[in-house]
Coordinates of C-alpha atoms in Angstrom, one line a residue:
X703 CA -91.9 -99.0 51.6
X704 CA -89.3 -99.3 48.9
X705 CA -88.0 -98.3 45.6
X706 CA -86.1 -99.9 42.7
X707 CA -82.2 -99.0 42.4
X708 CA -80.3 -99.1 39.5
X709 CA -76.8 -100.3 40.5
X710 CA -73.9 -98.8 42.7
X711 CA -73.3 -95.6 41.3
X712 CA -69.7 -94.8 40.9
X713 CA -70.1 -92.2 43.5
X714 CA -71.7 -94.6 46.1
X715 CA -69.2 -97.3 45.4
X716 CA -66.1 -95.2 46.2
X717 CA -67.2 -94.1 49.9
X718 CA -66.0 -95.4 52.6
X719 CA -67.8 -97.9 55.2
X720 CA -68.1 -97.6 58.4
X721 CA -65.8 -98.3 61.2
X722 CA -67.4 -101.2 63.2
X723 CA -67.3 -100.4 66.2
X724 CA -69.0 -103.5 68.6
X725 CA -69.1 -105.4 71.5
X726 CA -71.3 -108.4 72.3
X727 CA -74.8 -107.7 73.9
X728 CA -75.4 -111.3 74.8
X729 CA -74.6 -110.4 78.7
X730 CA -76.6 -106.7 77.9
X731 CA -73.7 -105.1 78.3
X732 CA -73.3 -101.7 76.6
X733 CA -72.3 -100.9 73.0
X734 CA -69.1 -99.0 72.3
X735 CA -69.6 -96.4 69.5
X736 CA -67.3 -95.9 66.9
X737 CA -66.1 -92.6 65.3
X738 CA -69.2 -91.3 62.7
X739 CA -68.7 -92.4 59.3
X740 CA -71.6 -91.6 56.3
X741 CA -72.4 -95.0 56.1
X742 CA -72.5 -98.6 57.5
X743 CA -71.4 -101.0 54.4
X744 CA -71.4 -104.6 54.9
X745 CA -70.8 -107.1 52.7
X746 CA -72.9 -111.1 53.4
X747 CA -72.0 -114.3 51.8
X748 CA -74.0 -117.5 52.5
X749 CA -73.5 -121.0 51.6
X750 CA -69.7 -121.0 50.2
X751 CA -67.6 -123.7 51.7
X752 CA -66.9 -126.1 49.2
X753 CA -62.8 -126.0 49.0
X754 CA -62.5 -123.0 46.0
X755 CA -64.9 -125.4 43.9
X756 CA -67.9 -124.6 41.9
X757 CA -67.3 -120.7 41.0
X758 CA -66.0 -120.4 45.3
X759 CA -63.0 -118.4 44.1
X760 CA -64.3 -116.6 41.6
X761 CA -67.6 -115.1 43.7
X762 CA -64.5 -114.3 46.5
X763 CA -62.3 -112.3 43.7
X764 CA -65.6 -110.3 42.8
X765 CA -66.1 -109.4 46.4
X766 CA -62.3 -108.6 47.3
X767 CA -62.3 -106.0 44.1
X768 CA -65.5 -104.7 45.8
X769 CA -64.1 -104.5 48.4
X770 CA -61.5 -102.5 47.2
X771 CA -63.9 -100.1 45.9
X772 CA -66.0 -99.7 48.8
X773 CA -64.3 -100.4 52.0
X774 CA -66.7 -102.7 54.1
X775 CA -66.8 -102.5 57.4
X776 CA -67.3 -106.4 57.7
X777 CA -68.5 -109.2 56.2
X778 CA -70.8 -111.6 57.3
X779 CA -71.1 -115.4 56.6
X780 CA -74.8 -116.7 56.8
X781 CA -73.8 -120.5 57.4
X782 CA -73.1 -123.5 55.8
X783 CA -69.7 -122.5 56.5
X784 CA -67.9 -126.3 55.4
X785 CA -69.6 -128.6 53.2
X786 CA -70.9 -131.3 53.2
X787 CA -70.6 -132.0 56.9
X788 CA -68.6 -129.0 58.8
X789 CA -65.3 -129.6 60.4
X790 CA -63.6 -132.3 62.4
X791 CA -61.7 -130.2 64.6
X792 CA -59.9 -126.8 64.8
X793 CA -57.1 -128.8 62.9
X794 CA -59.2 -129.9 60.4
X795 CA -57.8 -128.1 56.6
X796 CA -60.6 -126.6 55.4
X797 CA -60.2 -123.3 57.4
X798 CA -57.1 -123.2 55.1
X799 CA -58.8 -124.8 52.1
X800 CA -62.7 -123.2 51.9
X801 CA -61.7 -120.2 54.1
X802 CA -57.9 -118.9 53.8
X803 CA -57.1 -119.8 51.0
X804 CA -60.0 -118.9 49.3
X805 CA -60.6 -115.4 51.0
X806 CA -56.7 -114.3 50.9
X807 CA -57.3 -110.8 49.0
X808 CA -55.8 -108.7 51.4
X809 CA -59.0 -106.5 51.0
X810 CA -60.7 -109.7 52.2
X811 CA -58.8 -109.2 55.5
X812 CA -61.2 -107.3 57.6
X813 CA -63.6 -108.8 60.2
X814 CA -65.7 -112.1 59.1
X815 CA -69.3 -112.3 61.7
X816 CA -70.1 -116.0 61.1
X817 CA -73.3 -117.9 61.9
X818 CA -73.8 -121.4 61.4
X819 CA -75.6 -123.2 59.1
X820 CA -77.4 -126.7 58.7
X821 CA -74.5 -128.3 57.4
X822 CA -72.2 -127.1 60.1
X823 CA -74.2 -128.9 63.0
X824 CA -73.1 -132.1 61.2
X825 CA -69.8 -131.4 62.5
X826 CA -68.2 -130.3 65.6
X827 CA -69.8 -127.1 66.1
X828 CA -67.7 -125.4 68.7
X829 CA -64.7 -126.0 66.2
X830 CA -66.3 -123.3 64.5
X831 CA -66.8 -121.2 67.6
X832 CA -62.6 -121.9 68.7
X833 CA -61.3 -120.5 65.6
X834 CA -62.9 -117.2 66.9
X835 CA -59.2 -117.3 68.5
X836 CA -57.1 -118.6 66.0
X837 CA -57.9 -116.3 63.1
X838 CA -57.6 -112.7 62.4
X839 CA -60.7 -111.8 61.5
X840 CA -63.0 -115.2 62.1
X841 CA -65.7 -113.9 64.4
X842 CA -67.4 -116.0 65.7
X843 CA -68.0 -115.5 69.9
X844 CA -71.0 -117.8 70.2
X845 CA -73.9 -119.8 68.7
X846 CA -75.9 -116.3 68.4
X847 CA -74.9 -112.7 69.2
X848 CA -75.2 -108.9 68.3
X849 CA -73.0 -106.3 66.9
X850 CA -73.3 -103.0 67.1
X851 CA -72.2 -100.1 64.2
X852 CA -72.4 -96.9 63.9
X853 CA -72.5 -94.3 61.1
X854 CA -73.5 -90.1 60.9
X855 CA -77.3 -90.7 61.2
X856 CA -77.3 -93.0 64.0
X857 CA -76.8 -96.5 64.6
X858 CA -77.1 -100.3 63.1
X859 CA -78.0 -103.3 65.3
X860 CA -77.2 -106.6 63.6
X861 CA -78.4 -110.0 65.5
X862 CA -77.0 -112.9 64.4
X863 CA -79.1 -116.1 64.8
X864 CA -78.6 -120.0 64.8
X865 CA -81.5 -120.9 63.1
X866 CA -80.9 -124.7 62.6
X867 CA -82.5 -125.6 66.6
X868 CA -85.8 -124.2 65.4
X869 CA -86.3 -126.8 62.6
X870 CA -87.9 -129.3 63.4
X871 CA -86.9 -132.2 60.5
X872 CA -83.4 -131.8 62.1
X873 CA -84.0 -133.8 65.6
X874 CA -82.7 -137.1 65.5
X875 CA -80.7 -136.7 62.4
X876 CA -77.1 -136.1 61.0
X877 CA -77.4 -132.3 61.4
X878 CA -77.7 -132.7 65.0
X879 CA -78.9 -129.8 67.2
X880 CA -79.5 -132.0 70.1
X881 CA -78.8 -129.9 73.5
X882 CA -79.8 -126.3 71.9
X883 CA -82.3 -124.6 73.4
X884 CA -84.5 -122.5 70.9
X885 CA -86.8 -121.2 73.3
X886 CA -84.0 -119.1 75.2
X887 CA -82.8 -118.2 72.2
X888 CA -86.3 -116.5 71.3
X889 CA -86.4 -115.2 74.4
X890 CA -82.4 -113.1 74.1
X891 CA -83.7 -111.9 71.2
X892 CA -86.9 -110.4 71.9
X893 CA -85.4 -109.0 75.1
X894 CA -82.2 -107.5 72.7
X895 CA -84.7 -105.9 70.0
X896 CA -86.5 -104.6 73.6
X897 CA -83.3 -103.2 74.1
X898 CA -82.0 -101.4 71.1
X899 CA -82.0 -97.7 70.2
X900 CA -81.1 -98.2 67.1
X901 CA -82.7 -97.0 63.5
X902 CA -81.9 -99.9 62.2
X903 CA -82.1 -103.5 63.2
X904 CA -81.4 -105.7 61.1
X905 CA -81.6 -109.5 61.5
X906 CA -79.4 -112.1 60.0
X907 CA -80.0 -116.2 60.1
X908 CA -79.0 -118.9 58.1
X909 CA -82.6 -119.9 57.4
X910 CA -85.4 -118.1 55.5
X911 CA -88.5 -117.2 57.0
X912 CA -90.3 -116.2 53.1
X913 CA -88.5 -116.4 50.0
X914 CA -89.7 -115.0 46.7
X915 CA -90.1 -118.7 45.3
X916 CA -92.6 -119.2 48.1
X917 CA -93.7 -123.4 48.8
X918 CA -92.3 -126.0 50.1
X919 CA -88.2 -126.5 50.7
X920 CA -88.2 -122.5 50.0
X921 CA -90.6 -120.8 52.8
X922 CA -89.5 -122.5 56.1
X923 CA -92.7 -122.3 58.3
X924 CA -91.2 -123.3 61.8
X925 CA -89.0 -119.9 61.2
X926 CA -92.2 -117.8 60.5
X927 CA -94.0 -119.7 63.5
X928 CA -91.1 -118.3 65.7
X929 CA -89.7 -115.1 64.6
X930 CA -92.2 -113.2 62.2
X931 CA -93.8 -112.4 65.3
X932 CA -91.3 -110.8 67.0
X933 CA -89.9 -108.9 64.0
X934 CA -92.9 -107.3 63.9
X935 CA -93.5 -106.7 66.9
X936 CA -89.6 -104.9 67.1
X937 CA -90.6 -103.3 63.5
X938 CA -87.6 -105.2 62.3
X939 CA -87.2 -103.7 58.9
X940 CA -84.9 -106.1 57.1
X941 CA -83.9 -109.6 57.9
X942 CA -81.1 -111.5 55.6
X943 CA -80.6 -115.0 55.2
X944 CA -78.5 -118.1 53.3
X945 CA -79.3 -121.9 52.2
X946 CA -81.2 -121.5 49.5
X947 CA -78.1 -121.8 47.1
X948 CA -79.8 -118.4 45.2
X949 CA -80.4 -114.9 45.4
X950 CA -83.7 -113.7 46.7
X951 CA -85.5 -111.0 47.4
X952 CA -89.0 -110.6 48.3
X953 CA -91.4 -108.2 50.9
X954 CA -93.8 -109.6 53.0
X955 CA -95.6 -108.0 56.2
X956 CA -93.5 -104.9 55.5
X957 CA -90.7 -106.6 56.3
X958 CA -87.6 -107.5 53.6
X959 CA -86.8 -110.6 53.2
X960 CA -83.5 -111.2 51.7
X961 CA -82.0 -114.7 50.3
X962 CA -78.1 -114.9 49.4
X963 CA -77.0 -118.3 49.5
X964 CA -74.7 -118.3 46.3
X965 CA -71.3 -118.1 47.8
X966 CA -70.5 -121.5 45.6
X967 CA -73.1 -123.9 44.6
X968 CA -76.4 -122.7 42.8
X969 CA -79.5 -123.8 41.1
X970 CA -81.7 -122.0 38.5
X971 CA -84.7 -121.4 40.4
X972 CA -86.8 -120.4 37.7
X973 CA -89.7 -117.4 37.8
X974 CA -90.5 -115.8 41.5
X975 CA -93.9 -117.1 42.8
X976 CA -94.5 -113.5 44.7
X977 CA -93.7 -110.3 43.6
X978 CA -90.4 -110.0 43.9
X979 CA -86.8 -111.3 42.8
X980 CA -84.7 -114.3 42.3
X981 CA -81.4 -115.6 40.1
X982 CA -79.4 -119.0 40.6
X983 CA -77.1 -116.2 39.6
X984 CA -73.2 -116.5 42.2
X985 CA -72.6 -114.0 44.1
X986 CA -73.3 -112.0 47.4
X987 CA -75.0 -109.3 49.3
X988 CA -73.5 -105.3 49.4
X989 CA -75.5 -103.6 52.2
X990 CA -75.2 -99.8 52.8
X991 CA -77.1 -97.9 55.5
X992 CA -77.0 -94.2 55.6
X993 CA -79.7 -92.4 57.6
X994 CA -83.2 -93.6 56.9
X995 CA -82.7 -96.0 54.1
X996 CA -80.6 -98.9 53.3
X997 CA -79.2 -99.6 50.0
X998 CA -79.1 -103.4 49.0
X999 CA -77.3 -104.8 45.8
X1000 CA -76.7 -108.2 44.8
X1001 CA -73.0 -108.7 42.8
X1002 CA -72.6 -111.2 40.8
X1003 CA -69.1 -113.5 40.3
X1004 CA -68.5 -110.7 37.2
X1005 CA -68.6 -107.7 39.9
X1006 CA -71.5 -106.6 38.4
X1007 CA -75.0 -105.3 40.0
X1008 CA -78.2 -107.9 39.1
X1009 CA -80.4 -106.4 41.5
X1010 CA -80.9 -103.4 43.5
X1011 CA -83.4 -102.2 45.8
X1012 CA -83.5 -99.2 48.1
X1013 CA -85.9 -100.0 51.3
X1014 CA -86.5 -97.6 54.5
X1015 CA -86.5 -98.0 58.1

């Protein structure tokens, strides 16, 4: 169930995040609370590495001045990290270039959860992974993992997928996935969502399962064959995804389903096919969870709200 926002309020946009306070479960082992805050605020930006070019910089000053105004706790990146074909190396410049450089606000400075995208398994993969211990705030500890926040009204489980293994069109080509295994990957996460006390879980790949534009090269079917399922099953309230270079927003099954792909390069996508939302708009997502329900705005590269929608766990 869920109901139309209007916007941050003033009010809502001055509070502070929460403190993140995580450790990986991928070996089961416990989470390590934080001290109670009155919210969990996240920021996620999909789709952006393209060297500060088309509107790059400008979507990353809108998002340091919110998050000067809000104080995430982190920010996640939903893939396609480096365009067109990820990195060479941990040498190679574009973690200066697309990332550093680009992201040097110093309210930009605060944890970065990365997953990897399509066009990241074109390039050297555990590159990506490496730079875990090079940056400050590049997080990035495996191919998929959970982190663990916490806020006043309990707490927020986030799993962070690679999606690219479970699409199929990708075997034998450029964007090679060769050597993952997506059925243990299933199986982790199914036996993590088992696992978690949390109100929330919330799920985060670069793929989308449905998208408001709906049909072919929007809905990925080998996602829905392999995790609706198990989202539902898990009552997964809220699952958040890239590479659809827009911003989406649609329900389906009870479940949300939100696209925000729009870090750099965008397309005008034209009307939504479902009930629902969607802009070729740039820009990112603001997340806030507090209690039962989770407040979700989309910011444009102007700072200002397009779309807001309020939805309950």
């Amino acid at each position: 169930m869920s109901r139309s926002g209007t916007g941050i309020s003033r009010r809502r946009f001055l509070e502070s995040g929460a403190e993140l306070g995580a450790v990986s479960l991928l070996a089961g082992a416990p989470a390590v609370a934080a001290a109670a805050t009155p919210e969990t605020r996240f920021f996620v930006i999909g789709d952006w590495g393209r060297n500060g070019k088309h509107h790059q910089r400008a979507v990353g000053r809108a998002m340091a001045a919110a998050a000067v105004a809000s104080n995430p706790a982190f920010i996640v990146s939903a893939g396609d990290n480096f365009y067109e074909s990820g990195v060479t190396g941990l040498s190679d410049p574009q973690f200066r270039t697309s990332f550093e450089d680009v992201y040097s606000e110093a309210a930009l400075h605060r944890p970065w959860h990365v997953i990897l995208g399509n066009h990241d398994y074109r390039g050297d993969v555990e590159a990506q992974i490496a730079y875990s211990g090079v940056s400050s705030r590049w997080q990035m500890p495996s191919r998929y993992y959970t982190r663990t926040a916490s806020n006043r009204d309990g707490g927020v489980d986030i799993f962070y997928l690679d999606s690219s293994p479970f699409i199929r069109k990708y075997i034998g080509t450029v964007t090679d996935i060769s050597g993952q295994n997506p059925k243990a990957q299933l199986a982790w996460l199914d036996a993590a969502l088992g696992r978690s006390q949390a109100r929330w879980k919330i799920v985060i790949g670069h793929h989308p399962l449905y998208t408001a534009l709906g049909g072919h090269g929007h809905d990925q079917p080998d996602m829905i064959a392999a995790f609706e399922p198990v989202l539902r099953r898990h009552k997964v309230p809220l699952y958040i995804n890239g590479h659809d270079h827009s911003m989406q927003y649609v329900e389906m099954t009870g479940i949300s389903y939100v696209t925000t792909g729009a870090g750099s390069h965008t397309y005008q996508p034209g009307p939504p096919s479902r009930a629902g939302y969607c802009s070729g708009d740039h820009g990112f997502l603001s997340v806030a969870v507090s209690g039962a329900a989770a407040q979700l705005d989309f910011i444009d590269m102007a700072g200002r709200s397009v779309f807001a929608r309020t939805i309950t766990a």
